[in-house]
Short mmCIF file of C-alpha atoms in Angstrom, two decimals:
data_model
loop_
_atom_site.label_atom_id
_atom_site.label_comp_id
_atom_site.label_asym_id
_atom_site.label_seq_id
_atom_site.Cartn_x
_atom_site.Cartn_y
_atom_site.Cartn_z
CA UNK A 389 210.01 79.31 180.43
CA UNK A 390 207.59 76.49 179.67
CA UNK A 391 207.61 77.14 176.01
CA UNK A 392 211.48 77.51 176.23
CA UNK A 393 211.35 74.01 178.32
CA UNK A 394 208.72 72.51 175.81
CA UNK A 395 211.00 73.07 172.38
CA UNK A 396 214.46 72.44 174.32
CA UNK A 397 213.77 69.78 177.25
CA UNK A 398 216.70 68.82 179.55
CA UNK A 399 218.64 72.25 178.22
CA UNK A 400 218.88 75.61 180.20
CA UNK A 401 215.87 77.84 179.89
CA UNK A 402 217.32 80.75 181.64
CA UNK A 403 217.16 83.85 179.87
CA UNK A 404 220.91 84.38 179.30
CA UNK A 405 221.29 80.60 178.28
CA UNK A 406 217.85 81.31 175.79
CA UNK A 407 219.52 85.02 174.74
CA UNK A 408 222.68 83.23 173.38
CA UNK A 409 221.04 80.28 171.68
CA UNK A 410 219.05 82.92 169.78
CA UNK A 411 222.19 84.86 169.06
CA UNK A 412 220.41 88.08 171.55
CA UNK A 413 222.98 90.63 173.03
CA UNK A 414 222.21 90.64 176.29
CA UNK A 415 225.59 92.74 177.16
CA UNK A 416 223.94 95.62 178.46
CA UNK A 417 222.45 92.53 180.97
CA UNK A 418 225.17 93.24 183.68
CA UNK A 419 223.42 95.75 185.66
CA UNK A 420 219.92 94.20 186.56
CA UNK A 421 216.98 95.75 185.15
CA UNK A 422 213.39 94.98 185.05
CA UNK A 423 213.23 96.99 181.72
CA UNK A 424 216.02 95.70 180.17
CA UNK A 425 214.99 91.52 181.37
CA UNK A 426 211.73 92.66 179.61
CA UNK A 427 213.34 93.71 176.21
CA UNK A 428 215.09 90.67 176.03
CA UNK A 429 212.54 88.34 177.24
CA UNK A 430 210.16 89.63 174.24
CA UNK A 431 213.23 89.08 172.02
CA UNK A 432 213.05 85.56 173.03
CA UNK A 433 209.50 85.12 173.14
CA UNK A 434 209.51 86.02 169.18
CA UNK A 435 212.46 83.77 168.61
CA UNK A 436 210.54 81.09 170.54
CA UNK A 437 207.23 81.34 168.68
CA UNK A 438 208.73 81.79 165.21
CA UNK A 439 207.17 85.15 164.44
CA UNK A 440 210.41 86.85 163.27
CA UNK A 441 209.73 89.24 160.06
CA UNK A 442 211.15 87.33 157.85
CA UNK A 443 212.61 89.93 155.86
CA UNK A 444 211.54 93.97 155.42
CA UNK A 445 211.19 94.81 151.31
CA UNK A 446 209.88 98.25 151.04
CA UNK A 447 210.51 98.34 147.31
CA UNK A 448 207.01 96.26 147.12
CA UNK A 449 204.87 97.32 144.75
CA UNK A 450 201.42 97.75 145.73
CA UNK A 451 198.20 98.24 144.04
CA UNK A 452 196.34 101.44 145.58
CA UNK A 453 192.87 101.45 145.98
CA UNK A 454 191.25 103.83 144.36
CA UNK A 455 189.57 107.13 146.65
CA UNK A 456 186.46 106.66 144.37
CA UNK A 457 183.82 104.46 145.05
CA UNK A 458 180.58 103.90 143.25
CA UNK A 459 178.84 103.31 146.81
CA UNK A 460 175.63 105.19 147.15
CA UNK A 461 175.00 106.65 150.42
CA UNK A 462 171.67 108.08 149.22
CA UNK A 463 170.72 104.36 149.42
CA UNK A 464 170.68 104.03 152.99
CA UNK A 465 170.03 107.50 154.42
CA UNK A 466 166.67 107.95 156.13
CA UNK A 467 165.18 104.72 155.29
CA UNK A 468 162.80 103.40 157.77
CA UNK A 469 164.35 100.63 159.84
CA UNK A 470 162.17 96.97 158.87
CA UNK A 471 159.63 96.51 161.43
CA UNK A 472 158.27 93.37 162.37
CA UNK A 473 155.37 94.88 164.42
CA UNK A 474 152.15 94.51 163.33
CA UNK A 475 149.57 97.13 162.95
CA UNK A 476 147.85 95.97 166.17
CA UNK A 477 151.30 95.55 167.89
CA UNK A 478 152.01 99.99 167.71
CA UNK A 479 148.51 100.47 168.41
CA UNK A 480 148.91 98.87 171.51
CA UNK A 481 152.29 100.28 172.43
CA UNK A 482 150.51 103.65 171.75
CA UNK A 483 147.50 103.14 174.08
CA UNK A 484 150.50 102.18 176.71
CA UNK A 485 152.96 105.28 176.07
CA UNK A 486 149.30 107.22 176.91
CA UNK A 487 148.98 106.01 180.42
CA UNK A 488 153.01 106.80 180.92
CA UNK A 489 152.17 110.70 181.66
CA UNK A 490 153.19 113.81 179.76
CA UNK A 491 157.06 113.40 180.73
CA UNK A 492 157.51 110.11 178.91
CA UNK A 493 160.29 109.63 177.24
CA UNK A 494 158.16 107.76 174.75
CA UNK A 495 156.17 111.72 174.14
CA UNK A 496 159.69 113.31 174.13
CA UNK A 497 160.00 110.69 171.00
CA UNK A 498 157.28 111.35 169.23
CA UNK A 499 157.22 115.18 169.50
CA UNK A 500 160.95 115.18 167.94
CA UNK A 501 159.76 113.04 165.09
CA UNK A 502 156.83 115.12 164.25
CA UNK A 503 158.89 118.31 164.05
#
């Protein structure tokens, strides 16, 4: 309604006034219902923000892309991730995953990357 009130000020913004200055049958409108108010309303809405489909050519002709590629996926399998941590940085983190105990989640870690 304050959309409808902003473009047309001073004019009815009630739905049926707003559903025949958009030219929207609202016939079926007679018996009151939620879904059909709702239907209409986003009928309006679209008319009121200017976002009709201007027109619907499926005779377009488009360009398909092509199911090849010339993307190499060996490129970025199992590479190690960069690391910023310095040499004295993991031996640290090491000497602390040692006083965590033998259920670390840190061990669980290590044993599946060393098998």
């Amino acid at each position: 309604v304050s959309i409808a009130r902003e473009k047309f000020p001073g004019q009815s913004v009630s739905l049926d006034a707003l559903c025949k200055r958009f030219s929207i049958d609202n016939k079926e409108r007679e018996i009151h219902s939620a879904t059909i108010d709702t239907e209409l309303l986003a009928r309006v809405y679209i008319e009121l923000m200017d976002a009709r489909e201007l027109s619907l050519d499926l005779n377009v002709k488009t360009q398909h892309a092509s199911s090849e590629s010339n993307f190499d996926i060996q490129k970025i399998q199992n590479r190690e991730p960069a690391t910023r941590l310095t040499d004295d940085d993991k031996e640290l983190h090491k000497v602390f995953v040692e006083t965590l105990g033998e259920n670390a989640i840190w061990k669980k870690k290590e044993q599946f990357n060393n098998e």
